[in-house]
Coordinates of N, CA and C in Angstrom, one line a residue:
M1 N 72.4 13.0 25.1 CA 71.1 12.4 24.8 C 70.0 13.4 24.8
K2 N 69.0 13.2 24.0 CA 67.9 14.2 23.9 C 66.9 14.0 25.0
G3 N 66.7 15.0 25.8 CA 65.7 14.9 26.9 C 66.2 14.0 28.0
R4 N 67.3 13.5 28.0 CA 67.8 12.7 29.0 C 69.3 13.0 29.2
W5 N 69.8 12.9 30.5 CA 71.2 13.1 30.8 C 71.7 11.8 31.2
V6 N 73.0 11.6 31.1 CA 73.6 10.4 31.5 C 73.5 10.1 33.0
K7 N 73.5 8.8 33.3 CA 73.6 8.4 34.7 C 75.0 8.4 35.1
Y8 N 75.2 8.4 36.4 CA 76.6 8.5 36.9 C 76.9 7.2 37.7
L9 N 78.1 6.6 37.4 CA 78.5 5.5 38.2 C 79.7 5.9 39.0
L10 N 79.6 5.8 40.3 CA 80.6 6.2 41.1 C 81.7 5.1 41.2
M11 N 82.9 5.4 40.9 CA 84.0 4.4 40.7 C 84.9 4.4 41.9
G12 N 84.6 5.0 43.0 CA 85.4 4.9 44.1 C 84.8 5.5 45.3
T13 N 85.3 5.3 46.5 CA 84.8 5.8 47.8 C 85.8 6.7 48.5
V14 N 85.4 7.9 48.8 CA 86.3 8.8 49.6 C 85.7 9.0 51.0
V15 N 86.5 8.6 52.0 CA 86.1 8.7 53.3 C 86.6 10.0 53.9
A16 N 85.7 11.0 54.1 CA 86.1 12.3 54.5 C 85.8 12.5 56.0
M17 N 86.8 12.8 56.8 CA 86.7 13.0 58.2 C 86.6 14.5 58.6
L18 N 85.8 14.8 59.5 CA 85.7 16.2 60.0 C 86.8 16.4 61.1
A19 N 87.7 17.3 60.9 CA 88.8 17.6 61.8 C 88.5 18.8 62.6
A20 N 89.1 19.0 63.8 CA 88.9 20.2 64.6 C 89.6 21.3 63.9
C21 N 89.0 22.5 64.0 CA 89.5 23.7 63.3 C 90.4 24.5 64.3
S22 N 91.4 25.2 63.7 CA 92.2 26.0 64.5 C 91.7 27.4 64.5
S23 N 92.4 28.4 65.1 CA 91.9 29.7 65.2 C 92.1 30.5 63.9
K24 N 92.9 30.0 62.9 CA 93.1 30.8 61.7 C 91.8 30.8 60.9
P25 N 91.3 32.0 60.5 CA 90.1 32.1 59.8 C 90.2 31.3 58.4
T26 N 89.2 30.5 58.2 CA 89.1 29.7 56.9 C 87.7 29.2 56.8
D27 N 87.3 28.9 55.5 CA 86.0 28.3 55.3 C 86.2 26.8 55.0
R28 N 87.3 26.3 55.3 CA 87.6 24.9 55.1 C 88.1 24.3 56.4
G29 N 88.2 23.0 56.4 CA 88.8 22.3 57.6 C 90.2 22.8 57.9
Q30 N 90.5 23.1 59.1 CA 91.8 23.6 59.5 C 92.4 22.8 60.6
Q31 N 93.5 22.1 60.3 CA 94.2 21.2 61.3 C 95.4 21.8 61.9
Y32 N 96.2 22.5 61.1 CA 97.6 22.9 61.5 C 97.7 24.4 61.6
K33 N 98.2 24.9 62.8 CA 98.2 26.3 63.0 C 99.4 27.0 62.4
D34 N 100.6 26.2 62.3 CA 101.8 26.8 61.8 C 102.1 26.7 60.3
G35 N 101.3 25.9 59.6 CA 101.5 25.8 58.2 C 102.8 25.0 57.9
K36 N 103.2 24.2 58.7 CA 104.5 23.5 58.5 C 104.3 22.0 58.4
F37 N 103.1 21.6 57.9 CA 102.8 20.2 57.6 C 103.5 19.9 56.3
T38 N 104.6 19.2 56.3 CA 105.4 19.1 55.0 C 105.4 17.7 54.4
Q39 N 104.6 16.7 54.9 CA 104.5 15.4 54.3 C 103.2 15.3 53.4
P40 N 103.3 14.8 52.2 CA 102.1 14.7 51.4 C 101.0 13.9 52.1
F41 N 101.4 12.8 52.8 CA 100.5 12.0 53.6 C 101.2 11.6 54.9
S42 N 100.4 11.6 55.9 CA 100.9 11.3 57.3 C 99.8 10.4 58.0
L43 N 100.3 9.3 58.5 CA 99.3 8.4 59.2 C 98.9 9.0 60.5
V44 N 97.6 9.0 60.7 CA 97.0 9.6 61.9 C 96.8 8.5 62.9
N45 N 97.4 8.6 64.1 CA 97.2 7.6 65.1 C 95.8 7.6 65.7
Q46 N 95.3 8.7 65.9 CA 93.9 8.8 66.4 C 93.2 10.0 65.7
P47 N 92.2 9.8 64.8 CA 91.5 10.9 64.2 C 90.9 11.9 65.2
D48 N 91.1 13.1 64.9 CA 90.6 14.2 65.8 C 89.2 14.5 65.6
A49 N 88.3 13.5 65.7 CA 86.9 13.6 65.5 C 86.2 12.5 66.3
V50 N 85.0 12.7 66.7 CA 84.2 11.8 67.5 C 83.0 11.4 66.8
G51 N 82.6 10.1 66.8 CA 81.4 9.7 66.2 C 81.5 9.4 64.7
A52 N 80.4 9.1 64.1 CA 80.4 8.7 62.7 C 80.5 10.0 61.8
P53 N 81.1 9.9 60.6 CA 81.1 11.0 59.6 C 79.7 11.4 59.3
I54 N 79.5 12.6 59.0 CA 78.2 13.1 58.8 C 77.5 12.5 57.5
N55 N 78.4 12.1 56.6 CA 77.8 11.5 55.4 C 78.1 10.0 55.3
A56 N 78.2 9.3 56.5 CA 78.5 7.9 56.5 C 77.5 7.1 55.7
G57 N 76.3 7.5 55.6 CA 75.3 6.7 54.9 C 75.6 6.6 53.4
D58 N 76.3 7.6 52.9 CA 76.7 7.6 51.5 C 77.7 6.6 51.2
F59 N 78.5 6.2 52.2 CA 79.6 5.2 51.9 C 79.0 3.8 51.5
A60 N 78.0 3.4 52.2 CA 77.3 2.1 51.9 C 76.7 2.2 50.5
E61 N 76.1 3.3 50.2 CA 75.4 3.4 48.9 C 76.5 3.4 47.8
Q62 N 77.6 4.0 48.0 CA 78.7 4.0 47.0 C 79.2 2.6 46.8
I63 N 79.4 1.9 47.9 CA 79.9 0.6 47.7 C 79.0 -0.3 47.0
N64 N 77.7 -0.2 47.2 CA 76.7 -0.9 46.4 C 76.7 -0.6 44.9
H65 N 76.9 0.7 44.6 CA 77.1 1.1 43.2 C 78.3 0.4 42.6
I66 N 79.4 0.4 43.3 CA 80.6 -0.3 42.8 C 80.4 -1.7 42.6
R67 N 79.8 -2.4 43.6 CA 79.5 -3.8 43.5 C 78.7 -4.2 42.3
N68 N 77.6 -3.4 42.0 CA 76.7 -3.7 41.0 C 77.2 -3.3 39.6
S69 N 77.9 -2.2 39.5 CA 78.3 -1.7 38.2 C 79.7 -2.2 37.7
S70 N 80.5 -2.5 38.7 CA 81.9 -2.9 38.3 C 82.4 -4.0 39.3
P71 N 81.9 -5.3 39.1 CA 82.2 -6.4 39.9 C 83.7 -6.6 40.0
R72 N 84.4 -6.4 38.9 CA 85.9 -6.6 38.9 C 86.6 -5.6 39.8
L73 N 86.2 -4.3 39.7 CA 86.8 -3.3 40.6 C 86.5 -3.7 42.1
Y74 N 85.3 -4.1 42.3 CA 84.9 -4.5 43.7 C 85.7 -5.7 44.2
G75 N 85.8 -6.7 43.3 CA 86.6 -7.9 43.7 C 88.1 -7.6 43.9
N76 N 88.7 -6.7 43.2 CA 90.1 -6.3 43.4 C 90.3 -5.6 44.7
Q77 N 89.3 -4.9 45.2 CA 89.5 -4.1 46.4 C 88.5 -4.6 47.5
S78 N 88.0 -5.9 47.4 CA 87.0 -6.3 48.3 C 87.4 -6.2 49.8
N79 N 88.7 -6.4 50.1 CA 89.1 -6.3 51.5 C 88.8 -4.9 52.0
V80 N 89.0 -3.9 51.2 CA 88.8 -2.5 51.7 C 87.3 -2.3 51.8
Y81 N 86.5 -2.7 50.8 CA 85.1 -2.4 50.9 C 84.4 -3.2 52.0
N82 N 84.9 -4.4 52.3 CA 84.3 -5.2 53.4 C 84.7 -4.6 54.7
A83 N 85.9 -4.1 54.8 CA 86.3 -3.5 56.1 C 85.4 -2.2 56.4
V84 N 85.2 -1.4 55.3 CA 84.3 -0.2 55.5 C 82.9 -0.6 55.9
Q85 N 82.4 -1.6 55.3 CA 81.0 -2.1 55.6 C 80.9 -2.6 57.0
E86 N 81.9 -3.4 57.5 CA 81.9 -3.9 58.8 C 82.0 -2.7 59.8
W87 N 82.8 -1.8 59.5 CA 83.0 -0.6 60.4 C 81.7 0.2 60.5
L88 N 81.0 0.4 59.3 CA 79.7 1.1 59.3 C 78.7 0.3 60.1
R89 N 78.6 -1.0 60.0 CA 77.6 -1.8 60.7 C 77.9 -1.7 62.2
A90 N 79.1 -1.5 62.6 CA 79.5 -1.4 64.0 C 79.3 0.0 64.6
G91 N 78.7 0.9 63.8 CA 78.5 2.3 64.2 C 79.3 3.3 63.5
G92 N 80.3 3.0 62.8 CA 81.1 3.9 62.1 C 81.8 5.0 62.9
D93 N 82.2 4.6 64.1 CA 82.9 5.6 65.0 C 84.3 5.8 64.5
T94 N 84.7 7.0 64.2 CA 86.1 7.2 63.7 C 87.2 6.8 64.7
R95 N 86.9 6.7 66.0 CA 87.8 6.3 67.0 C 88.1 4.8 66.9
N96 N 87.3 4.0 66.2 CA 87.4 2.6 66.2 C 87.9 2.1 64.8
M97 N 88.3 3.0 63.9 CA 88.7 2.5 62.6 C 89.8 1.5 62.6
R98 N 90.8 1.6 63.4 CA 91.9 0.7 63.4 C 91.4 -0.7 63.7
Q99 N 90.4 -0.9 64.5 CA 89.9 -2.2 64.8 C 89.4 -3.0 63.6
F100 N 89.1 -2.2 62.5 CA 88.6 -2.9 61.3 C 89.7 -2.8 60.2
G101 N 90.9 -2.5 60.5 CA 92.0 -2.4 59.6 C 92.0 -1.2 58.7
I102 N 91.3 -0.1 59.1 CA 91.2 1.1 58.3 C 92.1 2.1 58.9
D103 N 93.0 2.7 58.1 CA 93.9 3.7 58.6 C 93.3 5.1 58.1
A104 N 93.6 6.1 59.0 CA 93.2 7.5 58.6 C 94.5 8.2 58.3
W105 N 94.5 9.0 57.2 CA 95.7 9.7 56.7 C 95.4 11.2 56.6
Q106 N 96.3 12.0 57.0 CA 96.2 13.5 56.9 C 96.9 13.9 55.6
M107 N 96.3 14.7 54.8 CA 96.9 15.2 53.6 C 97.5 16.6 53.8
E108 N 98.6 16.8 53.2 CA 99.3 18.1 53.4 C 98.5 19.3 52.8
G109 N 98.0 19.1 51.6 CA 97.3 20.2 51.0 C 98.3 21.2 50.4
A110 N 97.8 22.0 49.4 CA 98.7 22.9 48.7 C 99.2 24.1 49.6
D111 N 98.5 24.3 50.7 CA 98.9 25.4 51.6 C 99.6 25.0 52.9
N112 N 99.9 23.7 53.0 CA 100.6 23.1 54.1 C 99.8 23.2 55.4
Y113 N 98.5 23.5 55.3 CA 97.7 23.5 56.5 C 96.7 22.3 56.5
G114 N 96.9 21.4 55.5 CA 96.0 20.3 55.5 C 94.7 20.5 54.8
N115 N 94.6 21.7 54.1 CA 93.3 22.0 53.3 C 93.5 21.3 51.9
V116 N 92.5 20.5 51.6 CA 92.6 19.7 50.3 C 91.2 19.9 49.6
Q117 N 91.3 20.2 48.3 CA 90.1 20.2 47.5 C 90.0 19.0 46.6
F118 N 89.0 18.3 46.7 CA 88.8 17.1 45.9 C 87.9 17.4 44.7
T119 N 88.2 16.8 43.6 CA 87.4 16.9 42.4 C 86.8 15.5 42.1
G120 N 85.7 15.5 41.5 CA 85.0 14.2 41.2 C 85.3 13.7 39.8
Y121 N 85.2 12.3 39.7 CA 85.3 11.7 38.4 C 84.1 10.8 38.3
Y122 N 83.5 10.8 37.2 CA 82.3 9.9 36.9 C 82.5 9.3 35.6
T123 N 81.8 8.2 35.4 CA 81.7 7.5 34.1 C 80.3 7.6 33.6
P124 N 80.2 8.3 32.5 CA 78.8 8.4 31.9 C 78.3 7.2 31.3
V125 N 77.0 7.0 31.2 CA 76.4 5.9 30.5 C 75.7 6.5 29.3
I126 N 76.2 6.0 28.1 CA 75.8 6.6 26.8 C 74.8 5.6 26.1
Q127 N 73.7 6.1 25.6 CA 72.8 5.4 24.8 C 73.4 5.3 23.4
A128 N 73.4 4.0 22.9 CA 74.0 3.9 21.5 C 73.5 2.6 20.9
R129 N 73.8 2.5 19.6 CA 73.4 1.3 18.8 C 74.6 0.8 18.0
H130 N 74.5 -0.5 17.6 CA 75.6 -1.1 16.9 C 75.7 -0.5 15.4
T131 N 74.5 -0.1 14.9 CA 74.5 0.4 13.5 C 73.8 1.8 13.5
R132 N 74.1 2.6 12.5 CA 73.5 3.9 12.4 C 72.0 3.7 12.1
Q133 N 71.2 4.3 12.9 CA 69.7 4.2 12.7 C 69.0 5.3 13.5
G134 N 67.9 5.8 12.9 CA 67.1 6.8 13.6 C 67.9 7.9 14.1
E135 N 67.8 8.2 15.4 CA 68.5 9.3 16.1 C 69.9 9.0 16.4
F136 N 70.3 7.7 16.2 CA 71.7 7.3 16.6 C 72.6 7.5 15.3
Q137 N 73.1 8.7 15.2 CA 73.9 9.1 14.0 C 75.3 9.4 14.3
Y138 N 75.8 9.4 15.5 CA 77.1 10.0 15.8 C 78.1 8.9 16.2
P139 N 79.1 8.7 15.4 CA 80.0 7.6 15.6 C 80.8 7.7 16.8
I140 N 81.1 6.6 17.5 CA 82.0 6.5 18.6 C 83.2 5.6 18.1
Y141 N 84.4 6.2 18.0 CA 85.5 5.6 17.4 C 86.4 4.9 18.4
R142 N 87.0 3.8 18.0 CA 88.2 3.3 18.8 C 89.4 4.0 18.4
M143 N 90.5 3.9 19.1 CA 91.7 4.6 18.8 C 92.4 3.9 17.7
P144 N 92.7 4.7 16.6 CA 93.4 4.1 15.4 C 94.9 3.9 15.8
P145 N 95.6 3.2 14.9 CA 97.1 3.1 15.1 C 97.7 4.5 15.1
K146 N 98.6 4.7 16.1 CA 99.1 6.1 16.3 C 100.4 6.3 15.5
R147 N 100.4 7.2 14.6 CA 101.6 7.6 13.9 C 101.7 9.2 14.1
G148 N 102.3 9.5 15.2 CA 102.4 10.9 15.5 C 101.1 11.4 16.1
R149 N 100.8 12.7 15.9 CA 99.6 13.2 16.5 C 98.4 12.8 15.7
L150 N 97.3 12.4 16.4 CA 96.1 11.9 15.7 C 95.3 13.1 15.2
P151 N 94.3 12.8 14.4 CA 93.5 13.9 13.9 C 92.8 14.7 15.0
S152 N 92.5 16.0 14.7 CA 91.8 16.8 15.7 C 90.3 16.4 15.7
R153 N 89.6 17.0 16.7 CA 88.2 16.7 16.8 C 87.5 17.2 15.6
A154 N 87.8 18.4 15.1 CA 87.2 18.9 13.9 C 87.4 18.0 12.7
E155 N 88.7 17.5 12.6 CA 89.0 16.6 11.5 C 88.2 15.3 11.6
I156 N 88.1 14.8 12.8 CA 87.4 13.6 13.0 C 85.9 13.8 12.6
Y157 N 85.3 14.9 13.0 CA 83.9 15.2 12.7 C 83.7 15.3 11.2
A158 N 84.8 15.7 10.5 CA 84.8 15.9 9.0 C 85.1 14.6 8.3
G159 N 85.3 13.5 9.0 CA 85.4 12.2 8.4 C 86.9 11.7 8.2
A160 N 87.8 12.2 9.1 CA 89.2 11.8 9.0 C 89.5 10.4 9.3
L161 N 88.6 9.8 10.1 CA 88.8 8.4 10.5 C 88.0 7.4 9.6
S162 N 88.5 6.3 9.4 CA 87.8 5.3 8.6 C 86.7 4.7 9.4
D163 N 85.6 4.2 8.6 CA 84.5 3.6 9.3 C 84.9 2.3 10.0
K164 N 86.0 1.7 9.7 CA 86.4 0.5 10.4 C 86.7 0.7 11.8
Y165 N 86.9 2.0 12.2 CA 87.2 2.3 13.6 C 86.0 2.6 14.5
I166 N 84.8 2.5 13.8 CA 83.6 2.8 14.5 C 83.2 1.7 15.4
L167 N 82.9 2.0 16.7 CA 82.5 1.0 17.7 C 80.9 1.0 17.8
A168 N 80.3 2.1 17.7 CA 78.9 2.3 18.0 C 78.5 3.7 17.5
Y169 N 77.2 3.9 17.5 CA 76.6 5.2 17.1 C 75.7 5.7 18.3
S170 N 76.0 6.9 18.8 CA 75.2 7.5 19.9 C 74.2 8.4 19.3
N171 N 73.3 8.9 20.2 CA 72.3 9.9 19.7 C 72.6 11.3 20.2
S172 N 73.9 11.5 20.6 CA 74.2 12.8 21.1 C 75.7 13.1 20.9
L173 N 76.1 14.0 20.0 CA 77.5 14.4 19.8 C 78.1 14.9 21.1
M174 N 77.2 15.6 21.9 CA 77.7 16.1 23.2 C 78.1 15.0 24.2
D175 N 77.3 13.9 24.2 CA 77.6 12.8 25.0 C 78.9 12.2 24.6
N176 N 79.2 12.1 23.3 CA 80.4 11.6 22.8 C 81.6 12.4 23.3
F177 N 81.4 13.7 23.3 CA 82.4 14.7 23.7 C 82.7 14.5 25.2
I178 N 81.6 14.4 26.0 CA 81.8 14.2 27.5 C 82.6 12.9 27.8
M179 N 82.2 11.9 27.1 CA 82.9 10.6 27.3 C 84.4 10.7 26.9
D180 N 84.7 11.4 25.8 CA 86.1 11.6 25.4 C 86.8 12.4 26.5
V181 N 86.2 13.4 27.1 CA 86.9 14.2 28.1 C 87.1 13.3 29.4
Q182 N 86.1 12.6 29.8 CA 86.2 11.8 31.0 C 87.2 10.6 30.8
G183 N 87.4 10.2 29.5 CA 88.3 9.1 29.2 C 87.8 7.7 29.1
S184 N 86.5 7.5 29.5 CA 85.9 6.2 29.4 C 84.4 6.4 29.6
G185 N 83.6 5.3 29.3 CA 82.2 5.4 29.5 C 81.5 4.1 29.3
Y186 N 80.3 3.9 29.8 CA 79.5 2.7 29.7 C 78.6 2.9 28.5
I187 N 78.4 1.9 27.7 CA 77.5 2.0 26.5 C 76.3 1.1 26.7
D188 N 75.1 1.7 26.6 CA 73.9 0.9 26.7 C 73.3 0.8 25.3
F189 N 73.4 -0.4 24.8 CA 72.9 -0.7 23.5 C 71.4 -0.8 23.4
G190 N 70.7 -0.7 24.5 CA 69.2 -0.7 24.5 C 68.6 -2.1 24.2
D191 N 69.4 -3.1 24.3 CA 68.8 -4.5 23.9 C 68.7 -5.4 25.1
G192 N 68.9 -4.8 26.3 CA 68.8 -5.6 27.5 C 70.1 -6.3 27.9
S193 N 71.1 -6.2 27.1 CA 72.4 -6.8 27.4 C 73.2 -6.0 28.5
P194 N 74.2 -6.5 29.1 CA 74.9 -5.8 30.1 C 75.6 -4.6 29.5
L195 N 75.8 -3.6 30.3 CA 76.5 -2.4 29.8 C 77.9 -2.7 29.3
N196 N 78.4 -2.1 28.2 CA 79.7 -2.3 27.6 C 80.6 -1.2 28.1
F197 N 81.7 -1.5 28.6 CA 82.7 -0.5 29.1 C 83.7 -0.1 28.0
F198 N 83.6 1.1 27.6 CA 84.6 1.6 26.6 C 85.7 2.3 27.4
S199 N 86.9 1.7 27.5 CA 87.9 2.2 28.4 C 88.9 3.2 27.6
Y200 N 89.7 3.8 28.4 CA 90.7 4.7 27.9 C 91.7 4.0 27.1
A201 N 92.1 4.5 25.9 CA 92.9 3.7 25.0 C 94.3 4.4 24.8
G202 N 94.5 5.6 25.1 CA 95.8 6.3 24.9 C 95.6 7.7 24.7
K203 N 96.8 8.4 24.5 CA 96.8 9.8 24.3 C 96.7 10.1 22.8
N204 N 96.1 11.3 22.5 CA 95.9 11.6 21.1 C 96.9 12.6 20.6
G205 N 97.8 13.1 21.5 CA 98.9 14.0 21.0 C 98.5 15.5 21.1
H206 N 97.2 15.8 21.5 CA 96.8 17.1 21.6 C 96.8 17.6 23.0
A207 N 97.1 18.9 23.2 CA 97.0 19.5 24.6 C 95.6 19.6 25.0
Y208 N 95.3 19.3 26.3 CA 94.0 19.4 26.9 C 93.6 20.9 26.9
R209 N 92.3 21.2 26.6 CA 91.8 22.5 26.7 C 90.4 22.4 27.3
S210 N 90.2 23.1 28.4 CA 88.9 23.1 29.1 C 87.9 23.8 28.3
I211 N 86.8 23.2 28.0 CA 85.7 23.8 27.3 C 85.0 24.8 28.2
G212 N 85.0 24.5 29.5 CA 84.4 25.4 30.5 C 85.2 26.7 30.5
K213 N 86.5 26.7 30.5 CA 87.3 27.9 30.5 C 87.1 28.7 29.3
V214 N 87.0 28.0 28.1 CA 86.8 28.6 26.9 C 85.5 29.5 26.9
L215 N 84.4 28.8 27.4 CA 83.2 29.5 27.5 C 83.2 30.7 28.4
I216 N 83.9 30.6 29.5 CA 84.1 31.7 30.5 C 84.9 32.8 29.8
D217 N 86.0 32.5 29.2 CA 86.8 33.5 28.5 C 86.1 34.2 27.4
R218 N 85.2 33.5 26.7 CA 84.4 34.2 25.7 C 83.3 35.0 26.2
G219 N 83.0 34.9 27.5 CA 81.9 35.6 28.1 C 80.6 35.0 27.9
E220 N 80.5 33.8 27.5 CA 79.3 33.1 27.2 C 78.6 32.5 28.5
V221 N 79.5 32.2 29.5 CA 79.0 31.7 30.7 C 79.8 32.4 31.8
K222 N 79.1 32.9 32.9 CA 79.8 33.4 34.0 C 80.6 32.3 34.8
K223 N 81.7 32.7 35.4 CA 82.5 31.7 36.1 C 81.7 31.0 37.2
E224 N 80.9 31.8 37.9 CA 80.1 31.3 39.0 C 79.0 30.4 38.6
D225 N 78.6 30.5 37.3 CA 77.5 29.7 36.7 C 78.0 28.5 36.0
M226 N 79.3 28.3 35.9 CA 79.8 27.2 35.1 C 79.4 25.8 35.7
S227 N 78.9 25.0 34.9 CA 78.5 23.6 35.3 C 78.4 22.8 34.1
M228 N 78.2 21.5 34.3 CA 77.9 20.6 33.1 C 76.7 21.0 32.4
Q229 N 75.6 21.4 33.1 CA 74.4 21.9 32.5 C 74.7 23.1 31.6
A230 N 75.5 24.0 32.1 CA 75.8 25.2 31.3 C 76.6 24.9 30.1
I231 N 77.5 23.9 30.1 CA 78.3 23.5 29.0 C 77.3 22.9 27.9
R232 N 76.4 22.1 28.4 CA 75.5 21.4 27.4 C 74.5 22.5 26.8

């Protein structure tokens, strides 16, 4: 979008617990001294933490986002969200999670020490129109019938797909690209109607290539400066 960036809809809640650290030097949480934690997930009888998580207030905000933006997702997992809300209202003490039907799990991590790096997923909200008009010139296509590998992005930009596959027109080719990479997005047609969810439709037959890595390899952006803003 020109002069505006997409809003973000959080599609899930991650409850992060602060665990006691061992003596091994690390800048991340450290639970196991011997590096022999060999199960991908292990149920924790009693979390090794006291009191509410430092970011407990974010949980309620995330649940409200989910309820408002995706009622179906909220309904499918309402028992989980309700349990988290009840736990938060009762003080959010990690020692009392079991009382609300919430289990804590320890993850193995790639190093067998329980160190896990989480990455985030978001669903962009794209401004678009049903017809080509004004600044809304960039087609958003639905997936055509697949016969082998689908056209490349360059081929699509050159007109490889029929107009009958056009779902909408956005005002930013970059926004279209970001939605393609994320796999789905919400479309705001600007007419006051509810947001339309354009969901993942299938694989295109092309290998994934990180545009961030390409820019770093070309020397256009430093690795430490890479971000969505840098890509745009």
